[in-house]
Short mmCIF file of C-alpha atoms in Angstrom, two decimals:
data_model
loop_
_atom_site.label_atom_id
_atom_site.label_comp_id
_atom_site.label_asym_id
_atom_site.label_seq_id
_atom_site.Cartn_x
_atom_site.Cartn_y
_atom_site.Cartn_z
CA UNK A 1 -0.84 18.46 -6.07
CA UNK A 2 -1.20 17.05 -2.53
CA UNK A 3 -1.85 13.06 -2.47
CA UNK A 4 -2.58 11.80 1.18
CA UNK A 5 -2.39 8.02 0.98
CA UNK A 6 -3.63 5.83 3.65
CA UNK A 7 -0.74 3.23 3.93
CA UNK A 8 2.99 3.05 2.29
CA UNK A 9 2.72 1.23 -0.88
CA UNK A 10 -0.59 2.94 -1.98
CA UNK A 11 1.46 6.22 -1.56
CA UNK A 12 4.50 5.09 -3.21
CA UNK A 13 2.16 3.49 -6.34
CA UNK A 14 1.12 7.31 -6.21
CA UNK A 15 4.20 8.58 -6.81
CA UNK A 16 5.64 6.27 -9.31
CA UNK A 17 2.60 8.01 -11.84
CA UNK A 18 3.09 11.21 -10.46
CA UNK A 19 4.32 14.00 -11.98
CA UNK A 20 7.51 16.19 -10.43
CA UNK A 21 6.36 19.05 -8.46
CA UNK A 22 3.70 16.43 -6.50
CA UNK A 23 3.97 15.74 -2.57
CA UNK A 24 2.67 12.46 -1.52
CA UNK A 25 2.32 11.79 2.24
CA UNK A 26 1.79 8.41 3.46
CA UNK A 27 -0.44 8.27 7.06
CA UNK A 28 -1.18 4.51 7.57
CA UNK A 29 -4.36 5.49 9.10
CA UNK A 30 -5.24 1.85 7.59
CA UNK A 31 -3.47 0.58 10.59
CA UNK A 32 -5.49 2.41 13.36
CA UNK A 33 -8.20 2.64 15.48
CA UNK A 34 -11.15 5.15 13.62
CA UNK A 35 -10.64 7.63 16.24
CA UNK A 36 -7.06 7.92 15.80
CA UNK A 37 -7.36 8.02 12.07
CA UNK A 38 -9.51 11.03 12.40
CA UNK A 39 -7.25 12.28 14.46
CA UNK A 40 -4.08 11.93 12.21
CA UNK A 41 -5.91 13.26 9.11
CA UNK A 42 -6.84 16.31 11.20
CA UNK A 43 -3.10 16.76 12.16
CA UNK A 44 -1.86 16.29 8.20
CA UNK A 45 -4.10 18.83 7.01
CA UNK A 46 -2.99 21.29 9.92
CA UNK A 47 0.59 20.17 10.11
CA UNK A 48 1.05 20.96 6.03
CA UNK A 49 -1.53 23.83 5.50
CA UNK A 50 -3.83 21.95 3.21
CA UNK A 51 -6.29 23.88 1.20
CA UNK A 52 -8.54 23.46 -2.01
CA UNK A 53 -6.19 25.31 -3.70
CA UNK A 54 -3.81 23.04 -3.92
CA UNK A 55 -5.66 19.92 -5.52
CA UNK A 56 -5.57 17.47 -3.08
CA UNK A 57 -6.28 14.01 -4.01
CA UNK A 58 -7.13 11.42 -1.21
CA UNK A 59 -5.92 7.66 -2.12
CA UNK A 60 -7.84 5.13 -0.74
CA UNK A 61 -7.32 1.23 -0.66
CA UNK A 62 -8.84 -0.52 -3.83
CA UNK A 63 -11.12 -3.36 -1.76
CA UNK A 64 -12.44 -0.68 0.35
CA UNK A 65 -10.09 -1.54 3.53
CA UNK A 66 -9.44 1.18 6.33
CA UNK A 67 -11.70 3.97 7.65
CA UNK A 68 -12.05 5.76 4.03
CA UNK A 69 -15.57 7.61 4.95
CA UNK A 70 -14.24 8.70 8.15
CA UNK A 71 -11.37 10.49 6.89
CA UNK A 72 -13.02 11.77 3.66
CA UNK A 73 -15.09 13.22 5.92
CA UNK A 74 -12.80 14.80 7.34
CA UNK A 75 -10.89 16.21 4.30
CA UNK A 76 -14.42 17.44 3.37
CA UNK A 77 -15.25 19.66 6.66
CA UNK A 78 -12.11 21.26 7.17
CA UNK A 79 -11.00 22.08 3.30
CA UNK A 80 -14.50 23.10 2.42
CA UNK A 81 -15.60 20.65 -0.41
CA UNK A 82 -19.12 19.76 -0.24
CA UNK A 83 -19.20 17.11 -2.59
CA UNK A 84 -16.52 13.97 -3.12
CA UNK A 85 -16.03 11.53 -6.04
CA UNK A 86 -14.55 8.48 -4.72
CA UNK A 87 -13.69 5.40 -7.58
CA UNK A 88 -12.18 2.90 -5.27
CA UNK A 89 -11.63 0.53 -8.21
CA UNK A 90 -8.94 -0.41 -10.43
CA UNK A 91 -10.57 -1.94 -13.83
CA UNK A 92 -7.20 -2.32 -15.02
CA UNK A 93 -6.64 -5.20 -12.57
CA UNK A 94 -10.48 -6.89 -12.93
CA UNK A 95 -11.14 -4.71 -9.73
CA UNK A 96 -14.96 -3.23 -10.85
CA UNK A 97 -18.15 -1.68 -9.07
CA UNK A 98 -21.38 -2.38 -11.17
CA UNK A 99 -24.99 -2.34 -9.88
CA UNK A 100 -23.66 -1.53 -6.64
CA UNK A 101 -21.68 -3.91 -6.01
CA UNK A 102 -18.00 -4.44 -6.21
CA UNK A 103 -16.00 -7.54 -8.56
CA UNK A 104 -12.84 -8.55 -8.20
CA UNK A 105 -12.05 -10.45 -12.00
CA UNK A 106 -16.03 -11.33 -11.85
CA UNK A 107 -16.18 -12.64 -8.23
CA UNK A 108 -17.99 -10.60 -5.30
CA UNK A 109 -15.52 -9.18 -2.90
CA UNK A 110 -16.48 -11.07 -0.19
CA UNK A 111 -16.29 -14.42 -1.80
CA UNK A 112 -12.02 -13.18 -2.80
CA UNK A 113 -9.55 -13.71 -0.45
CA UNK A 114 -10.05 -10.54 1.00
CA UNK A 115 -12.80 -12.31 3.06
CA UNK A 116 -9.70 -13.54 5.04
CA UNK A 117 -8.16 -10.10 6.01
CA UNK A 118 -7.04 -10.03 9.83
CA UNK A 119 -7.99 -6.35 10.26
CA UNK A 120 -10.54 -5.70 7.50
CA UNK A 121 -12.53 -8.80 6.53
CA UNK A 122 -14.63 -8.63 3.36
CA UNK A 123 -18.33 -9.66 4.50
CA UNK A 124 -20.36 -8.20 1.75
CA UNK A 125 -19.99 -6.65 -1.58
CA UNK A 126 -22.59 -3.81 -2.06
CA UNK A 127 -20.73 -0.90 -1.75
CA UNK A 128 -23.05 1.81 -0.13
CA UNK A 129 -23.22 -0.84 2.76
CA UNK A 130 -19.73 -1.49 3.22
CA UNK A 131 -19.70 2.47 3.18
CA UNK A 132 -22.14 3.59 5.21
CA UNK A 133 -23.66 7.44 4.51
CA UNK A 134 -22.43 7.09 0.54
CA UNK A 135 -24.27 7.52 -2.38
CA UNK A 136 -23.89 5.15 -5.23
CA UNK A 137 -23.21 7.45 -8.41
CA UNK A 138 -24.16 4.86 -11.86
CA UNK A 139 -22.71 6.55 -14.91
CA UNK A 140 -26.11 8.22 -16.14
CA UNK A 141 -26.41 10.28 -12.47
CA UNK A 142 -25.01 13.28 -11.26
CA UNK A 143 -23.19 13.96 -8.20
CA UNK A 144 -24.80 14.64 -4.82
CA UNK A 145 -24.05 16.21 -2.03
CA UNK A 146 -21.42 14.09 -0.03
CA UNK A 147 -19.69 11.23 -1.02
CA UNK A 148 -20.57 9.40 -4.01
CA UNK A 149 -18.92 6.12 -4.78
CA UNK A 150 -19.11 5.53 -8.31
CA UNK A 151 -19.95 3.00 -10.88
CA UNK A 152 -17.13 1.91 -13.24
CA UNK A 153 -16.10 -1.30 -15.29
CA UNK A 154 -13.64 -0.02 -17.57
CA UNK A 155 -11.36 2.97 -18.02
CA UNK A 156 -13.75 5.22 -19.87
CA UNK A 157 -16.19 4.72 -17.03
CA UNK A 158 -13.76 6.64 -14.98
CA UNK A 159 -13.43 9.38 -17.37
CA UNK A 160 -17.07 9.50 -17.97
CA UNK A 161 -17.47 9.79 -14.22
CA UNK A 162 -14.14 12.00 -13.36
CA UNK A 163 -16.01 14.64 -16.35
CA UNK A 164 -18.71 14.89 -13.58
CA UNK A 165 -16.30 16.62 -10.60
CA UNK A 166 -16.00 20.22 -10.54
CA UNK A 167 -13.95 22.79 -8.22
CA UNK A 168 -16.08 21.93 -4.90
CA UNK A 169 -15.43 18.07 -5.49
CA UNK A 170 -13.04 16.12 -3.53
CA UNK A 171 -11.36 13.59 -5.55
CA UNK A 172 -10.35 10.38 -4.06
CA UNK A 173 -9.84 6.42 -5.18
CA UNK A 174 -7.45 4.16 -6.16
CA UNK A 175 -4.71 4.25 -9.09
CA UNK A 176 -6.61 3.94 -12.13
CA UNK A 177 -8.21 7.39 -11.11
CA UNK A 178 -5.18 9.21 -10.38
CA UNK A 179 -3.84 7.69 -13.22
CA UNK A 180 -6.60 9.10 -15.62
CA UNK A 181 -6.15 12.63 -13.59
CA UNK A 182 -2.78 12.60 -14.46
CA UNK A 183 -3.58 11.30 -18.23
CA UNK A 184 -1.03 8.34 -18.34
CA UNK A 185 -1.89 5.27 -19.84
CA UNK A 186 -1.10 1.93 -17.96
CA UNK A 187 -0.12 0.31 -21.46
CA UNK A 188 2.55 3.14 -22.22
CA UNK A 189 3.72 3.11 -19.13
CA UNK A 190 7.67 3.23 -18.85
CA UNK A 191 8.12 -0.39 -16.88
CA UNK A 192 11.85 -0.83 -16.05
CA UNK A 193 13.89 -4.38 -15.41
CA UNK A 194 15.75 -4.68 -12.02
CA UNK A 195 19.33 -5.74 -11.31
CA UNK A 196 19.40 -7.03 -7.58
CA UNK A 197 22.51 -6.34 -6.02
CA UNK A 198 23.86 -7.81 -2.50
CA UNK A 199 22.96 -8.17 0.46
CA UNK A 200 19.39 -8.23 -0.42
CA UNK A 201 16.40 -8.49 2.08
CA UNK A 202 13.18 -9.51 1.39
CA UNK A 203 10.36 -9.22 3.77
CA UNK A 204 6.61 -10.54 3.33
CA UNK A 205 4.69 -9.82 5.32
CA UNK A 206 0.89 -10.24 3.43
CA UNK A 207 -0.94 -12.74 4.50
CA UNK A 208 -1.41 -13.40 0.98
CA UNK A 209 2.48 -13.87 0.64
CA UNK A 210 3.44 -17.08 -1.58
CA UNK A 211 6.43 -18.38 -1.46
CA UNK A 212 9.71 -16.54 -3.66
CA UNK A 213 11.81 -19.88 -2.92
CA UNK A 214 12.18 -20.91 -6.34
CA UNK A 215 12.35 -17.72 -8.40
CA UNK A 216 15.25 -18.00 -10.71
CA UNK A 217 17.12 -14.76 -9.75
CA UNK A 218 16.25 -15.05 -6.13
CA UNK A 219 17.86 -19.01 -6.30
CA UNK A 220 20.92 -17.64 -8.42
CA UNK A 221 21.66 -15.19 -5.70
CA UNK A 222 21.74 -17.64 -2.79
CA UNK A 223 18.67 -16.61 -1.37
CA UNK A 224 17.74 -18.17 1.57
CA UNK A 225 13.90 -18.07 3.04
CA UNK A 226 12.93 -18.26 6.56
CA UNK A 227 9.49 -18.33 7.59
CA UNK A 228 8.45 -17.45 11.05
CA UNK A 229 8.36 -20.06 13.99
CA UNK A 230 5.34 -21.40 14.69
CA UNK A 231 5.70 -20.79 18.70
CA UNK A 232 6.68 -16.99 17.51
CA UNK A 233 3.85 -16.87 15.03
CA UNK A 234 1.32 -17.72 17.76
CA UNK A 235 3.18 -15.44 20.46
CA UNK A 236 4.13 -18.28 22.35
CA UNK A 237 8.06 -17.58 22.77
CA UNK A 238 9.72 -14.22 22.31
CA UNK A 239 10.90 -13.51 18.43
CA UNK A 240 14.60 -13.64 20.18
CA UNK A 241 16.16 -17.18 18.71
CA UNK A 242 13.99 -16.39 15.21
CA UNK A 243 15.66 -13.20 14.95
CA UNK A 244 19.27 -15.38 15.27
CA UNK A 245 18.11 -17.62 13.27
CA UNK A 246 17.56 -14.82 10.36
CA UNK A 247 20.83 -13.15 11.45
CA UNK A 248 22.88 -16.09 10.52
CA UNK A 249 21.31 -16.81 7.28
CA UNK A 250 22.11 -13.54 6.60
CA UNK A 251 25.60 -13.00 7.01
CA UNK A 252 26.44 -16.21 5.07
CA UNK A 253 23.40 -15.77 2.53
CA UNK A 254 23.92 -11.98 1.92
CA UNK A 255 20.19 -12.91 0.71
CA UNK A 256 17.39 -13.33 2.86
CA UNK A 257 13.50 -13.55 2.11
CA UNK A 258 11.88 -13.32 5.99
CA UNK A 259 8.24 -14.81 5.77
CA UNK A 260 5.23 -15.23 8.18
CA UNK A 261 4.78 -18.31 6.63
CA UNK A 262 1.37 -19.39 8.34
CA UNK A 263 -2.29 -18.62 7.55
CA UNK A 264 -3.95 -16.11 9.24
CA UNK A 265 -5.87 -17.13 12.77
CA UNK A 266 -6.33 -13.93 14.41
CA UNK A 267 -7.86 -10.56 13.74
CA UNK A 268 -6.34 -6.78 14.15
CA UNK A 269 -4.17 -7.91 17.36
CA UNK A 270 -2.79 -10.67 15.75
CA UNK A 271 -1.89 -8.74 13.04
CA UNK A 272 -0.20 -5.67 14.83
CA UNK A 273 1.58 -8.07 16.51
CA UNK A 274 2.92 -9.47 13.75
CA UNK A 275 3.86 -7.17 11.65
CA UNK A 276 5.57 -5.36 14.47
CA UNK A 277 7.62 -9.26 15.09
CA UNK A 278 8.82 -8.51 11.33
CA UNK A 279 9.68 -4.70 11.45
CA UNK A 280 11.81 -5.59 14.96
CA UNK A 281 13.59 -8.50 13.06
CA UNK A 282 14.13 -6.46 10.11
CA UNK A 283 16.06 -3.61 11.94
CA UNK A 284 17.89 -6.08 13.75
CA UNK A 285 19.48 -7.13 10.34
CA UNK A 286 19.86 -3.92 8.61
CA UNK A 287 21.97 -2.97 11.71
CA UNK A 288 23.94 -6.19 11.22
CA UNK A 289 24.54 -5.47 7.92
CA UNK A 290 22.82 -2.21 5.63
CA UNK A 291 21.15 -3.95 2.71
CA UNK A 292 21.72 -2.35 -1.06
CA UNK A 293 17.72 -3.48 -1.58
CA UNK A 294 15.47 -4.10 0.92
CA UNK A 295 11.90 -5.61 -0.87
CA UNK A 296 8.81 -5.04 1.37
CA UNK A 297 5.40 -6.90 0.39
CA UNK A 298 2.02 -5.30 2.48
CA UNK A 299 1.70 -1.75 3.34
CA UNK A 300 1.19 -2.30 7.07
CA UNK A 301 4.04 -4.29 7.16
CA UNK A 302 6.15 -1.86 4.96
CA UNK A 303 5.10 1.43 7.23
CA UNK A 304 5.99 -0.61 10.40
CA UNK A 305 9.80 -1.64 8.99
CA UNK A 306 10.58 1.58 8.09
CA UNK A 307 9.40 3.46 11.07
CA UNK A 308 11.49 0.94 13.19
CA UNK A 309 14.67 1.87 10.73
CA UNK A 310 13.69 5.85 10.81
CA UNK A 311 13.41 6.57 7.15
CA UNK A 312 10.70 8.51 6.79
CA UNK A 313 11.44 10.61 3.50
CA UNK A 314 12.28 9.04 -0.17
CA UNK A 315 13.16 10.28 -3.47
CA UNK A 316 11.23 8.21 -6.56
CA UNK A 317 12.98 6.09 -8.79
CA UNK A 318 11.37 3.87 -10.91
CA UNK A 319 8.13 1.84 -11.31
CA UNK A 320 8.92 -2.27 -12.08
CA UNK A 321 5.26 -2.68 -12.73
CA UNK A 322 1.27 -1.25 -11.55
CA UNK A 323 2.16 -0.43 -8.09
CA UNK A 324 5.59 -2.20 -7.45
CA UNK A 325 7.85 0.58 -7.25
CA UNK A 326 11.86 1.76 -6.29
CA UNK A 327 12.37 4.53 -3.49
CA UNK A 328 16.18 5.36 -2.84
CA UNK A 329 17.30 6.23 0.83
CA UNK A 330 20.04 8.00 1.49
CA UNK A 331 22.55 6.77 4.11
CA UNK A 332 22.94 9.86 6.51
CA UNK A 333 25.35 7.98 9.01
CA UNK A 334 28.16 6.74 6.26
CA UNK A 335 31.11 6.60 8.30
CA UNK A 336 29.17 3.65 10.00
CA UNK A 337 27.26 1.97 6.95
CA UNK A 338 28.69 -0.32 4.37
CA UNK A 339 26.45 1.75 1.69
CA UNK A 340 25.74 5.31 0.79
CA UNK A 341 22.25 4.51 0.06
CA UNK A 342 19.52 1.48 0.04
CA UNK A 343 16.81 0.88 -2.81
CA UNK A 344 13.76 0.32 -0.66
CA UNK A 345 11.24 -1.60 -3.22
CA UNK A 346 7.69 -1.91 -1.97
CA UNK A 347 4.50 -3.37 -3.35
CA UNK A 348 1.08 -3.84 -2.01
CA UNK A 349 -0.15 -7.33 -0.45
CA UNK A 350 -2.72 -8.10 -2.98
CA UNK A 351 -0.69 -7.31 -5.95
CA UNK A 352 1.05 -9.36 -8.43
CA UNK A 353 5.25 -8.56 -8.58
CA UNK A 354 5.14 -7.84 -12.07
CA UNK A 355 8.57 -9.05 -14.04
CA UNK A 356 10.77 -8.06 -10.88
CA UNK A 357 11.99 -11.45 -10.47
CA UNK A 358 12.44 -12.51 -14.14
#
């Protein structure tokens, strides 16, 4: 099976339920322009010979962020499906679509915190307006021609819907669905424990970030947490004297948690400006000194830090919890590294950590 996932996080979630033999590529087309998402799902399907025959499963965001019709769309005309099943949802964290419109634990969409998003603000919950051109499959329909985003509130709604999908349909959604596909079940799920060793970096990026201060382990280590400057967070100064400032805690710390620390004010440049502030900071340290475990919160943020390190491939290790999961990088240049590999840990903004920190 082929997943294409449309940021970092969503693809590593992926992988921590997939099963060996499964290649999951991570675009962050979430973090682009429409045309140039169309453009780079073009390219993937080129670049690795994608066909129907080898099952391809698009992942999608869970509160409908990115340009997920677009590239469906795509995926559609040039691998031949005429039909696509799309379950955005994830009932097994409150995250439903019934009577057209989509809950997150009982509240519309756009009344959540994703109302706030810099690049993707929630301004309405009905789900064939937010996607424009779908049709809204309930559980006693059939599947159309095109995509059909579909009705569910619980996990059997999924199967009752997934039962609907033949050979010509495109599957795509969030992890509940590939997690039915795959037949695992959430509560039997093999959850591991973590044992943080030194130096340790922690970078937060979300703007739904809160504060790891005060977490036991993290205050037993020494961790030390810097938020960003405020003259830096508005782009007033250059991130030069932040970026010492981080440096220093550090080398003496051997644990730092880098934070944005400030709501969000702007919209998609604010953002990309941002997040590429904390992916410049955070190679500046991991050239100071290789971290054993570098923790990432937000996919945008995670794609950016590791493109400015130039990791781009991972084996799996484990899954801490629904969508927090281990990758291990291997240290090509050892002569000049302190370690032979780093445990890059990565979960998605709008996730909980799990027991990570316990």
């Amino acid at each position: 099976m082929i997943v294409i996932a449309d940021d970092i996080t969503g693809a590593a979630e992926i992988a921590g339920m997939a099963s060996d033999g499964t290649k999951v590529i991570a675009t962050d087309t979430r973090s682009l322009t429409q045309e140039e998402a169309v453009a780079e799902t073009n390219r993937i399907v080129e670049k690795h010979k994608l066909t129907k025959d080898l099952q391809i499963f698009k992942k999608t965001d869970s509160a409908l962020r990115g340009h997920i019709v677009a590239e469906l769309s795509v995926l559609m005309q040039k691998l031949g499906y005429s039909k696509c099943l799309l379950l955005p949802q994830n009932p097994s964290k409150g995250r439903i679509i019934r009577g057209g419109k989509y809950y997150i634990n009982n509240v519309l969409l756009h009344e959540t915190s994703f109302r706030h998003d810099p690049e993707y603000p929630a301004n309405r919950s009905d789900v064939t307006g937010m996607m424009h051109g779908c049709h809204y499959l309930s559980l006693d329909s059939q599947l159309k021609e095109g995509i059909n985003i579909a009705e569910a509130t619980c996990m059997n709604d999924i199967i009752v819907q997934l039962a609907k999908a033949d050979e010509d349909t495109l599957l795509a959604g969030a992890a509940d669905l590939f997690r039915t596909i795959c037949n695992k079940n959430i509560e039997t799920s093999n959850f591991r424990d973590f044992d943080i060793p030194k130096p340790l970096l922690i970078i937060c990026g979300s703007t739904q970030s809160k504060s790891l201060a005060t977490e036991p382990v993290l205050e037993s280590l020494g961790a030390v947490e810097i938020p960003m400057k405020s003259d830096v967070f508005h782009g007033e100064v250059s991130i030069d004297s932040w970026i010492e400032t981080l440096k220093n805690a550090y080398l003496s710390s051997q644990a730092l948690i880098m934070t944005i620390g400030h709501e969000p004010v702007g919209g998609k440049d604010y953002a990309v400006r941002l997040r590429e502030d904390m992916a410049i900071a955070a190679a500046e340290l991991c050239n100071v000194l290789p971290p054993h475990t570098i923790i990432i919160e937000g996919g945008a943020t995670a794609f950016a830090v590791l493109s400015a390190l130039g990791w781009t491939q991972f084996d799996m290790e484990y899954e801490f919890a629904p969508g927090v999961v281990a990758l291990r990088h291997e240290v090509t240049d050892k002569v000049a590294s302190l370690v032979e590999e780093t445990i890059v840990v990565l979960k998605p903004g709008s996730y909980p950590w799990g027991g990570i920190f316990q």
